Amino acid sequence: MIVVNHKGEEKQFAAEDISSMVLAKMREIANSYLCSRIPVKDAVITVPSYFNDSQRQATIQAGKLAGLNVLRIINEPTAAAIAYGIDKKASWFRKRNVMIFDWGGGTLDVSLLTIGHNVFDVKATAGDTHLGGEDLDNRMVNYCIQEFERKHKVGIGGNVKALRKAKIECEKAKKVLSFSFEAVIEIDSWFKGEDFHTTFTRDMFEKLNMDIFNKCMEPVKKCLEDAKIDISDVDDVVLVGGSSRIPKVQELLQEVFNGKELCKSINPDEAVAYGAAVQAAVLSGNVTGKLQHFTLSDVIPMSLGTEVRKENLMNVMIPRNTKIPTKKHRTFVTRYDNQTSVRCGVFEGENKFTRDNNYLGGFTIDGIPRAPKGVGEVDVCFSIDANGILKVSAEVMSTGKKKAITINRS
């Protein structure tokens, strides 16, 4: 929970409560801009492609709390690819392989798509939900704190006001360093009345964050490997998100793609919202011209499966990067004589053992007729809709008894 002290009163909010406030404000802005008697009620909301099931459910919940009807949850790099495709006319006769490198303030998303004939076909996606521009800001803040404490022999510690001041100035300096070789950080009366002043060079910035920049290349290589597409077959590498403006990141990306010129033709700050708007137009049937016959095919970011043996092994039902919507069935048999029930636990992740993966939920189905082991059969079905939301069901084959669950945050 997020704790806020307001007018002497302590309040607690869940992440989706805060998100719903942002969405409600956006709805208010949209209504004001449109000056329409018909209020905005439908929305397409974008999420990082590597968001797991519970994070997607929480996003839908935030939309509902804001009074919105969520038409679709769409992955951010996929939305950016739509913006790119519309900009470049997605009805190309020859299909193009396009990598979207989307690095924002908090997350990194990489997706590889094949675009052409008005079809956006996601081949693979990879990323990190805890790697973004804020990590670079924090490194700079820590550097400034060390310099201040060395000079004034006084510890700032966890002083919230001082840290906030530093964060604002360091973020400004970071942005300056994307087009200049040095930036000045000045904080008046930073702590205990003492001012702070330092010059940050681009070289210092790059050395301070080189491990983070290298880490950004890992999902790029993983995405290429999962999509089974060679570097030489990638036609365009599209930059999206504010952090993609950093020169060192662009340099490392070019090295991965053997010096290929990067695509900077779409606005990195607006591409995701633009793509979401296009998807909203298609879903609402408000399409003309180049939006007609538009088809989007997305994938799931993580493998989904169940636990079937006492060794806690992960039995993958739907592998990562499977196209959605999708439905997979598998028949399991009883392990013991006279077994009358089966536990169906649902897990998400790429590890061999379920204990190392993310537990999403589960249920027990009973009513299996007593019989020798291996005779009782249970059909398990994993179904994922276009929003990436998972439903799991099980049926006792001999009796037709069923049980099901929609995986949600609870």
CSV table of C-alpha atoms in Angstrom, one decimal:
chain,number,residue,atom,x,y,z
A,1,MET,CA,0.0,0.0,0.0
A,2,ILE,CA,1.0,3.6,-0.6
A,3,VAL,CA,0.8,5.8,2.5
A,4,VAL,CA,-0.1,9.5,2.1
A,5,ASN,CA,-0.3,12.0,4.9
A,6,HIS,CA,-2.8,14.7,3.9
A,7,LYS,CA,-4.0,17.5,6.3
A,8,GLY,CA,-2.8,15.5,9.3
A,9,GLU,CA,-4.7,12.4,8.2
A,10,GLU,CA,-3.0,9.2,7.1
A,11,LYS,CA,-4.5,7.4,4.0
A,12,GLN,CA,-3.5,4.2,2.3
A,13,PHE,CA,-3.9,3.5,-1.4
A,14,ALA,CA,-3.3,0.4,-3.5
A,15,ALA,CA,-1.3,1.0,-6.8
A,16,GLU,CA,-4.5,0.6,-8.9
A,17,ASP,CA,-6.1,3.4,-6.8
A,18,ILE,CA,-3.4,5.8,-7.7
A,19,SER,CA,-3.5,4.6,-11.3
A,20,SER,CA,-7.3,5.2,-11.4
A,21,MET,CA,-6.8,8.8,-10.3
A,22,VAL,CA,-4.4,9.4,-13.2
A,23,LEU,CA,-6.9,7.7,-15.7
A,24,ALA,CA,-9.8,9.7,-14.2
A,25,LYS,CA,-7.8,12.9,-14.8
A,26,MET,CA,-7.0,11.9,-18.4
A,27,ARG,CA,-10.7,11.2,-19.0
A,28,GLU,CA,-11.4,14.7,-17.7
A,29,ILE,CA,-8.8,16.2,-20.0
A,30,ALA,CA,-10.3,14.3,-23.0
A,31,ASN,CA,-13.8,15.4,-22.2
A,32,SER,CA,-12.7,19.0,-21.9
A,33,TYR,CA,-10.7,18.8,-25.2
A,34,LEU,CA,-13.6,17.2,-27.2
A,35,CYS,CA,-16.2,19.7,-25.8
A,36,SER,CA,-18.7,16.9,-26.5
A,37,ARG,CA,-22.1,16.2,-24.8
A,38,ILE,CA,-21.2,12.5,-25.0
A,39,PRO,CA,-18.7,11.8,-22.2
A,40,VAL,CA,-15.6,9.6,-22.8
A,41,LYS,CA,-16.3,6.2,-21.4
A,42,ASP,CA,-14.3,3.7,-23.4
A,43,ALA,CA,-10.5,3.3,-23.3
A,44,VAL,CA,-7.6,1.3,-24.6
A,45,ILE,CA,-4.9,1.1,-22.0
A,46,THR,CA,-1.3,0.2,-22.7
A,47,VAL,CA,1.0,-1.8,-20.4
A,48,PRO,CA,4.6,-2.9,-20.6
A,49,SER,CA,4.8,-6.1,-22.7
A,50,TYR,CA,6.4,-7.9,-19.8
A,51,PHE,CA,3.6,-7.2,-17.4
A,52,ASN,CA,2.3,-10.4,-15.8
A,53,ASP,CA,-1.2,-11.6,-15.4
A,54,SER,CA,-1.9,-9.9,-12.1
A,55,GLN,CA,-0.5,-6.6,-13.3
A,56,ARG,CA,-2.8,-6.7,-16.3
A,57,GLN,CA,-5.8,-7.5,-14.1
A,58,ALA,CA,-4.8,-4.6,-11.8
A,59,THR,CA,-4.7,-2.2,-14.8
A,60,ILE,CA,-8.2,-3.2,-15.9
A,61,GLN,CA,-9.3,-2.7,-12.3
A,62,ALA,CA,-7.8,0.8,-12.3
A,63,GLY,CA,-9.7,1.6,-15.5
A,64,LYS,CA,-13.0,0.4,-13.9
A,65,LEU,CA,-12.3,2.5,-10.7
A,66,ALA,CA,-11.9,5.5,-13.0
A,67,GLY,CA,-15.3,4.8,-14.6
A,68,LEU,CA,-13.9,3.6,-17.9
A,69,ASN,CA,-15.0,0.6,-20.0
A,70,VAL,CA,-11.6,-1.0,-20.9
A,71,LEU,CA,-12.0,-2.2,-24.5
A,72,ARG,CA,-8.5,-3.7,-24.6
A,73,ILE,CA,-5.2,-3.9,-22.8
A,74,ILE,CA,-2.4,-3.6,-25.4
A,75,ASN,CA,1.3,-4.0,-25.0
A,76,GLU,CA,3.3,-0.7,-25.3
A,77,PRO,CA,5.8,-1.8,-28.0
A,78,THR,CA,2.9,-3.2,-30.0
A,79,ALA,CA,1.1,0.1,-29.8
A,80,ALA,CA,4.3,1.9,-30.9
A,81,ALA,CA,4.6,-0.5,-33.8
A,82,ILE,CA,1.1,0.4,-34.9
A,83,ALA,CA,2.1,4.1,-34.8
A,84,TYR,CA,5.2,3.3,-36.9
A,85,GLY,CA,3.2,1.1,-39.3
A,86,ILE,CA,0.6,3.8,-39.9
A,87,ASP,CA,3.3,6.4,-40.4
A,88,LYS,CA,5.1,4.1,-42.9
A,89,LYS,CA,1.9,2.8,-44.5
A,90,ALA,CA,1.5,-0.8,-43.2
A,91,SER,CA,0.1,-2.0,-46.5
A,92,TRP,CA,3.6,-2.5,-47.9
A,93,PHE,CA,3.7,-5.2,-50.4
A,94,ARG,CA,6.9,-6.6,-48.8
A,95,LYS,CA,6.7,-7.6,-45.2
A,96,ARG,CA,9.2,-5.9,-42.9
A,97,ASN,CA,10.7,-7.2,-39.7
A,98,VAL,CA,10.7,-4.3,-37.1
A,99,MET,CA,12.2,-4.3,-33.6
A,100,ILE,CA,10.7,-1.8,-31.2
A,101,PHE,CA,13.1,-0.7,-28.4
A,102,ASP,CA,10.9,1.0,-25.8
A,103,TRP,CA,12.7,2.3,-22.8
A,104,GLY,CA,10.9,4.7,-20.5
A,105,GLY,CA,11.1,5.9,-16.9
A,106,GLY,CA,10.4,2.6,-15.2
A,107,THR,CA,10.4,-0.3,-17.7
A,108,LEU,CA,12.2,-1.7,-20.8
A,109,ASP,CA,10.2,-3.4,-23.5
A,110,VAL,CA,11.6,-5.0,-26.7
A,111,SER,CA,9.3,-6.5,-29.3
A,112,LEU,CA,10.0,-7.9,-32.8
A,113,LEU,CA,7.1,-7.7,-35.3
A,114,THR,CA,6.6,-8.6,-38.9
A,115,ILE,CA,4.5,-5.7,-40.5
A,116,GLY,CA,2.9,-5.7,-43.9
A,117,HIS,CA,-0.4,-6.1,-45.8
A,118,ASN,CA,-2.1,-4.3,-42.9
A,119,VAL,CA,-1.1,-7.0,-40.5
A,120,PHE,CA,1.0,-6.4,-37.3
A,121,ASP,CA,2.3,-9.8,-36.3
A,122,VAL,CA,4.3,-9.9,-33.0
A,123,LYS,CA,6.9,-12.6,-33.2
A,124,ALA,CA,8.5,-12.3,-29.8
A,125,THR,CA,8.7,-9.9,-26.8
A,126,ALA,CA,11.2,-9.5,-23.9
A,127,GLY,CA,11.9,-6.9,-21.3
A,128,ASP,CA,12.4,-5.8,-17.7
A,129,THR,CA,9.7,-4.3,-15.6
A,130,HIS,CA,12.2,-2.8,-13.2
A,131,LEU,CA,14.7,-1.1,-15.4
A,132,GLY,CA,14.2,2.5,-16.6
A,133,GLY,CA,15.3,6.1,-16.6
A,134,GLU,CA,14.7,6.4,-12.9
A,135,ASP,CA,17.5,4.0,-12.2
A,136,LEU,CA,19.9,6.5,-14.0
A,137,ASP,CA,18.4,9.4,-11.9
A,138,ASN,CA,19.0,7.5,-8.7
A,139,ARG,CA,22.7,6.8,-9.6
A,140,MET,CA,23.2,10.5,-10.2
A,141,VAL,CA,21.5,11.4,-7.0
A,142,ASN,CA,23.7,9.0,-5.0
A,143,TYR,CA,26.8,10.5,-6.7
A,144,CYS,CA,25.7,14.1,-5.7
A,145,ILE,CA,25.0,12.9,-2.1
A,146,GLN,CA,28.5,11.5,-1.8
A,147,GLU,CA,30.0,14.7,-3.2
A,148,PHE,CA,28.0,16.8,-0.8
A,149,GLU,CA,28.8,14.7,2.2
A,150,ARG,CA,32.5,14.6,1.3
A,151,LYS,CA,32.6,18.4,1.1
A,152,HIS,CA,30.5,19.4,4.0
A,153,LYS,CA,31.1,16.4,6.3
A,154,VAL,CA,27.4,16.1,7.0
A,155,GLY,CA,25.1,13.1,6.1
A,156,ILE,CA,21.9,13.7,4.2
A,157,GLY,CA,20.7,10.2,5.0
A,158,GLY,CA,17.0,9.6,4.0
A,159,ASN,CA,15.9,13.2,4.2
A,160,VAL,CA,12.9,13.0,1.8
A,161,LYS,CA,12.8,16.8,0.9
A,162,ALA,CA,16.5,16.8,0.1
A,163,LEU,CA,16.3,13.6,-2.0
A,164,ARG,CA,13.3,15.0,-4.0
A,165,LYS,CA,15.2,18.3,-4.8
A,166,ALA,CA,18.2,16.2,-6.0
A,167,LYS,CA,16.0,13.9,-8.1
A,168,ILE,CA,14.4,16.8,-9.9
A,169,GLU,CA,17.8,18.5,-10.7
A,170,CYS,CA,19.5,15.2,-11.7
A,171,GLU,CA,16.7,14.3,-14.1
A,172,LYS,CA,17.0,17.7,-15.8
A,173,ALA,CA,20.8,17.2,-16.1
A,174,LYS,CA,20.3,13.7,-17.6
A,175,LYS,CA,18.1,15.1,-20.3
A,176,VAL,CA,20.6,17.9,-21.1
A,177,LEU,CA,23.3,15.2,-21.5
A,178,SER,CA,21.4,13.6,-24.3
A,179,PHE,CA,22.3,16.6,-26.5
A,180,SER,CA,25.2,18.3,-24.7
A,181,PHE,CA,28.5,17.0,-23.4
A,182,GLU,CA,28.1,18.5,-19.9
A,183,ALA,CA,25.4,19.7,-17.6
A,184,VAL,CA,25.5,21.8,-14.4
A,185,ILE,CA,23.6,20.6,-11.3
A,186,GLU,CA,22.8,23.4,-8.9
A,187,ILE,CA,20.7,22.9,-5.7
A,188,ASP,CA,20.1,26.0,-3.6
A,189,SER,CA,20.0,25.4,0.1
A,190,TRP,CA,20.0,21.7,-0.4
A,191,PHE,CA,20.6,20.5,3.2
A,192,LYS,CA,21.0,22.5,6.4
A,193,GLY,CA,21.3,25.7,4.4
A,194,GLU,CA,24.2,24.5,2.3
A,195,ASP,CA,24.1,25.0,-1.5
A,196,PHE,CA,25.4,22.3,-4.0
A,197,HIS,CA,27.0,22.8,-7.3
A,198,THR,CA,28.7,20.3,-9.6
A,199,THR,CA,29.4,19.7,-13.4
A,200,PHE,CA,28.3,16.4,-14.7
A,201,THR,CA,29.9,15.3,-18.0
A,202,ARG,CA,28.5,12.8,-20.5
A,203,ASP,CA,31.6,10.7,-20.0
A,204,MET,CA,30.9,10.6,-16.2
A,205,PHE,CA,27.2,9.7,-16.8
A,206,GLU,CA,28.1,6.9,-19.1
A,207,LYS,CA,30.7,5.4,-16.8
A,208,LEU,CA,28.3,5.6,-13.8
A,209,ASN,CA,25.6,3.8,-15.7
A,210,MET,CA,27.4,1.5,-18.1
A,211,ASP,CA,26.2,-1.7,-16.4
A,212,ILE,CA,22.6,-0.5,-16.8
A,213,PHE,CA,23.1,0.3,-20.5
A,214,ASN,CA,24.7,-3.2,-21.1
A,215,LYS,CA,21.7,-4.8,-19.3
A,216,CYS,CA,19.4,-3.1,-21.8
A,217,MET,CA,20.9,-5.1,-24.6
A,218,GLU,CA,20.1,-8.5,-23.0
A,219,PRO,CA,16.3,-8.4,-23.9
A,220,VAL,CA,17.3,-7.3,-27.4
A,221,LYS,CA,19.3,-10.4,-27.9
A,222,LYS,CA,16.8,-12.6,-26.2
A,223,CYS,CA,14.0,-11.2,-28.4
A,224,LEU,CA,16.0,-12.0,-31.6
A,225,GLU,CA,16.7,-15.5,-30.4
A,226,ASP,CA,13.1,-16.2,-29.5
A,227,ALA,CA,11.8,-14.8,-32.8
A,228,LYS,CA,14.4,-16.9,-34.7
A,229,ILE,CA,15.2,-13.9,-36.8
A,230,ASP,CA,18.7,-13.0,-37.8
A,231,ILE,CA,20.1,-9.5,-37.1
A,232,SER,CA,20.6,-9.0,-40.9
A,233,ASP,CA,16.9,-9.7,-41.5
A,234,VAL,CA,15.7,-6.8,-39.2
A,235,ASP,CA,14.6,-4.0,-41.5
A,236,ASP,CA,14.2,-1.2,-38.8
A,237,VAL,CA,15.0,-0.7,-35.2
A,238,VAL,CA,12.5,1.9,-33.8
A,239,LEU,CA,13.3,4.0,-30.7
A,240,VAL,CA,10.4,4.6,-28.3
A,241,GLY,CA,10.4,6.2,-24.8
A,242,GLY,CA,12.3,9.1,-23.3
A,243,SER,CA,15.3,7.0,-22.2
A,244,SER,CA,15.9,5.8,-25.8
A,245,ARG,CA,17.2,9.3,-26.5
A,246,ILE,CA,20.4,8.5,-24.6
A,247,PRO,CA,23.4,8.6,-27.0
A,248,LYS,CA,25.2,5.6,-25.4
A,249,VAL,CA,22.1,3.4,-25.6
A,250,GLN,CA,21.7,4.2,-29.3
A,251,GLU,CA,25.4,3.5,-29.8
A,252,LEU,CA,25.2,0.1,-28.1
A,253,LEU,CA,22.0,-0.7,-30.1
A,254,GLN,CA,23.8,0.1,-33.4
A,255,GLU,CA,26.7,-2.2,-32.4
A,256,VAL,CA,24.2,-5.1,-31.8
A,257,PHE,CA,22.8,-4.5,-35.3
A,258,ASN,CA,26.2,-4.1,-37.0
A,259,GLY,CA,26.0,-0.3,-37.5
A,260,LYS,CA,22.4,-0.1,-38.8
A,261,GLU,CA,20.9,3.4,-38.8
A,262,LEU,CA,18.2,3.6,-36.1
A,263,CYS,CA,14.7,4.7,-36.9
A,264,LYS,CA,13.8,8.0,-35.1
A,265,SER,CA,10.9,9.1,-37.4
A,266,ILE,CA,8.2,8.7,-34.7
A,267,ASN,CA,7.8,10.8,-31.6
A,268,PRO,CA,9.2,8.6,-28.8
A,269,ASP,CA,7.0,10.2,-26.2
A,270,GLU,CA,3.7,10.0,-28.1
A,271,ALA,CA,4.1,6.8,-30.2
A,272,VAL,CA,2.5,4.4,-27.7
A,273,ALA,CA,-0.6,6.7,-27.1
A,274,TYR,CA,-0.9,7.2,-30.9
A,275,GLY,CA,-0.9,3.4,-31.5
A,276,ALA,CA,-3.4,2.9,-28.7
A,277,ALA,CA,-5.7,5.5,-30.3
A,278,VAL,CA,-5.5,3.7,-33.6
A,279,GLN,CA,-6.4,0.4,-31.9
A,280,ALA,CA,-9.3,2.1,-30.2
A,281,ALA,CA,-10.6,3.4,-33.5
A,282,VAL,CA,-10.4,-0.1,-35.0
A,283,LEU,CA,-12.2,-1.7,-32.0
A,284,SER,CA,-15.0,0.9,-32.1
A,285,GLY,CA,-15.5,0.4,-35.8
A,286,ASN,CA,-14.6,4.0,-36.5
A,287,VAL,CA,-12.1,3.2,-39.3
A,288,THR,CA,-11.6,4.6,-42.8
A,289,GLY,CA,-8.8,4.6,-45.4
A,290,LYS,CA,-5.5,3.2,-44.2
A,291,LEU,CA,-7.0,1.8,-41.0
A,292,GLN,CA,-9.4,-0.6,-42.8
A,293,HIS,CA,-8.6,-4.3,-42.7
A,294,PHE,CA,-6.2,-3.7,-39.9
A,295,THR,CA,-5.1,-6.9,-38.1
A,296,LEU,CA,-3.1,-7.2,-34.9
A,297,SER,CA,-1.6,-10.5,-33.6
A,298,ASP,CA,0.1,-10.3,-30.2
A,299,VAL,CA,1.8,-12.8,-27.9
A,300,ILE,CA,2.1,-13.7,-24.2
A,301,PRO,CA,5.3,-12.6,-22.5
A,302,MET,CA,5.8,-15.5,-20.1
A,303,SER,CA,5.1,-19.3,-20.2
A,304,LEU,CA,2.1,-20.5,-18.3
A,305,GLY,CA,1.7,-24.0,-16.8
A,306,THR,CA,0.7,-26.2,-14.0
A,307,GLU,CA,2.4,-28.5,-11.5
A,308,VAL,CA,1.9,-32.2,-12.2
A,309,ARG,CA,4.5,-34.2,-10.2
A,310,LYS,CA,5.5,-34.4,-6.6
A,311,GLU,CA,9.0,-33.1,-7.7
A,312,ASN,CA,7.3,-29.7,-8.3
A,313,LEU,CA,8.2,-29.6,-11.9
A,314,MET,CA,6.7,-26.9,-14.1
A,315,ASN,CA,4.5,-28.4,-16.9
A,316,VAL,CA,4.2,-25.7,-19.5
A,317,MET,CA,0.8,-25.5,-21.1
A,318,ILE,CA,1.3,-22.3,-23.1
A,319,PRO,CA,5.0,-21.4,-24.0
A,320,ARG,CA,6.0,-17.7,-23.9
A,321,ASN,CA,5.6,-15.8,-27.2
A,322,THR,CA,2.5,-17.9,-28.1
A,323,LYS,CA,0.0,-15.9,-30.2
A,324,ILE,CA,-3.1,-14.7,-28.4
A,325,PRO,CA,-6.0,-15.3,-28.1
A,326,THR,CA,-5.2,-19.0,-27.6
A,327,LYS,CA,-6.6,-22.2,-25.9
A,328,LYS,CA,-4.6,-25.3,-25.0
A,329,HIS,CA,-6.0,-28.6,-23.6
A,330,ARG,CA,-4.0,-31.4,-22.0
A,331,THR,CA,-5.2,-34.6,-20.3
A,332,PHE,CA,-3.7,-35.6,-16.9
A,333,VAL,CA,-4.1,-39.0,-15.2
A,334,THR,CA,-4.3,-39.9,-11.5
A,335,ARG,CA,-1.0,-40.7,-9.7
A,336,TYR,CA,-2.4,-42.8,-6.9
A,337,ASP,CA,-4.8,-45.7,-6.6
A,338,ASN,CA,-8.3,-44.6,-5.6
A,339,GLN,CA,-7.4,-40.9,-6.0
A,340,THR,CA,-10.6,-38.8,-5.9
A,341,SER,CA,-9.3,-35.2,-6.4
A,342,VAL,CA,-6.6,-33.3,-8.3
A,343,ARG,CA,-5.0,-30.0,-7.4
A,344,CYS,CA,-4.6,-27.6,-10.4
A,345,GLY,CA,-2.0,-24.9,-9.5
A,346,VAL,CA,-1.3,-22.2,-12.1
A,347,PHE,CA,2.2,-20.8,-12.5
A,348,GLU,CA,3.9,-18.2,-14.7
A,349,GLY,CA,7.6,-18.2,-15.6
A,350,GLU,CA,10.5,-19.9,-17.4
A,351,ASN,CA,12.1,-21.9,-14.5
A,352,LYS,CA,12.1,-25.7,-14.3
A,353,PHE,CA,10.6,-25.9,-10.8
A,354,THR,CA,7.3,-24.2,-10.0
A,355,ARG,CA,8.7,-22.9,-6.7
A,356,ASP,CA,10.9,-20.6,-8.7
A,357,ASN,CA,8.0,-19.3,-10.8
A,358,ASN,CA,5.2,-16.9,-10.1
A,359,TYR,CA,2.1,-18.6,-8.5
A,360,LEU,CA,-1.1,-17.1,-10.0
A,361,GLY,CA,-3.8,-19.2,-8.4
A,362,GLY,CA,-5.4,-22.6,-8.6
A,363,PHE,CA,-8.2,-24.9,-7.4
A,364,THR,CA,-8.9,-28.5,-6.5
A,365,ILE,CA,-11.3,-30.6,-8.6
A,366,ASP,CA,-12.8,-33.6,-6.8
A,367,GLY,CA,-15.4,-36.2,-7.7
A,368,ILE,CA,-13.0,-38.5,-9.6
A,369,PRO,CA,-14.4,-42.1,-9.4
A,370,ARG,CA,-12.1,-44.4,-7.4
A,371,ALA,CA,-9.9,-46.5,-9.7
A,372,PRO,CA,-6.3,-47.8,-10.1
A,373,LYS,CA,-3.7,-45.0,-10.7
A,374,GLY,CA,-3.4,-43.9,-14.3
A,375,VAL,CA,-7.1,-44.6,-15.0
A,376,GLY,CA,-8.8,-41.4,-13.8
A,377,GLU,CA,-8.5,-38.7,-16.4
A,378,VAL,CA,-8.8,-34.9,-16.0
A,379,ASP,CA,-8.8,-32.6,-19.0
A,380,VAL,CA,-7.1,-29.2,-18.2
A,381,CYS,CA,-7.7,-26.2,-20.4
A,382,PHE,CA,-5.7,-22.9,-20.4
A,383,SER,CA,-7.5,-20.1,-22.3
A,384,ILE,CA,-6.1,-16.6,-22.9
A,385,ASP,CA,-8.2,-13.7,-24.3
A,386,ALA,CA,-7.0,-10.8,-26.4
A,387,ASN,CA,-6.2,-8.8,-23.3
A,388,GLY,CA,-3.9,-11.5,-22.1
A,389,ILE,CA,-6.2,-12.5,-19.3
A,390,LEU,CA,-6.1,-16.2,-18.3
A,391,LYS,CA,-8.9,-18.6,-17.6
A,392,VAL,CA,-8.1,-22.2,-16.4
A,393,SER,CA,-10.7,-25.0,-16.3
A,394,ALA,CA,-10.6,-28.7,-15.5
A,395,GLU,CA,-13.1,-31.5,-16.3
A,396,VAL,CA,-13.3,-35.1,-15.0
A,397,MET,CA,-13.5,-37.0,-18.2
A,398,SER,CA,-15.6,-39.9,-16.9
A,399,THR,CA,-18.3,-37.8,-15.1
A,400,GLY,CA,-18.2,-34.4,-16.9
A,401,LYS,CA,-17.7,-32.6,-13.6
A,402,LYS,CA,-16.1,-29.2,-14.2
A,403,LYS,CA,-14.3,-26.5,-12.3
A,404,ALA,CA,-12.8,-23.2,-13.5
A,405,ILE,CA,-11.0,-20.1,-12.4
A,406,THR,CA,-10.3,-16.7,-14.0
A,407,ILE,CA,-6.9,-15.7,-12.7
A,408,ASN,CA,-7.1,-12.3,-11.0
A,409,ARG,CA,-5.1,-10.3,-8.4
A,410,SER,CA,-6.8,-11.9,-5.4
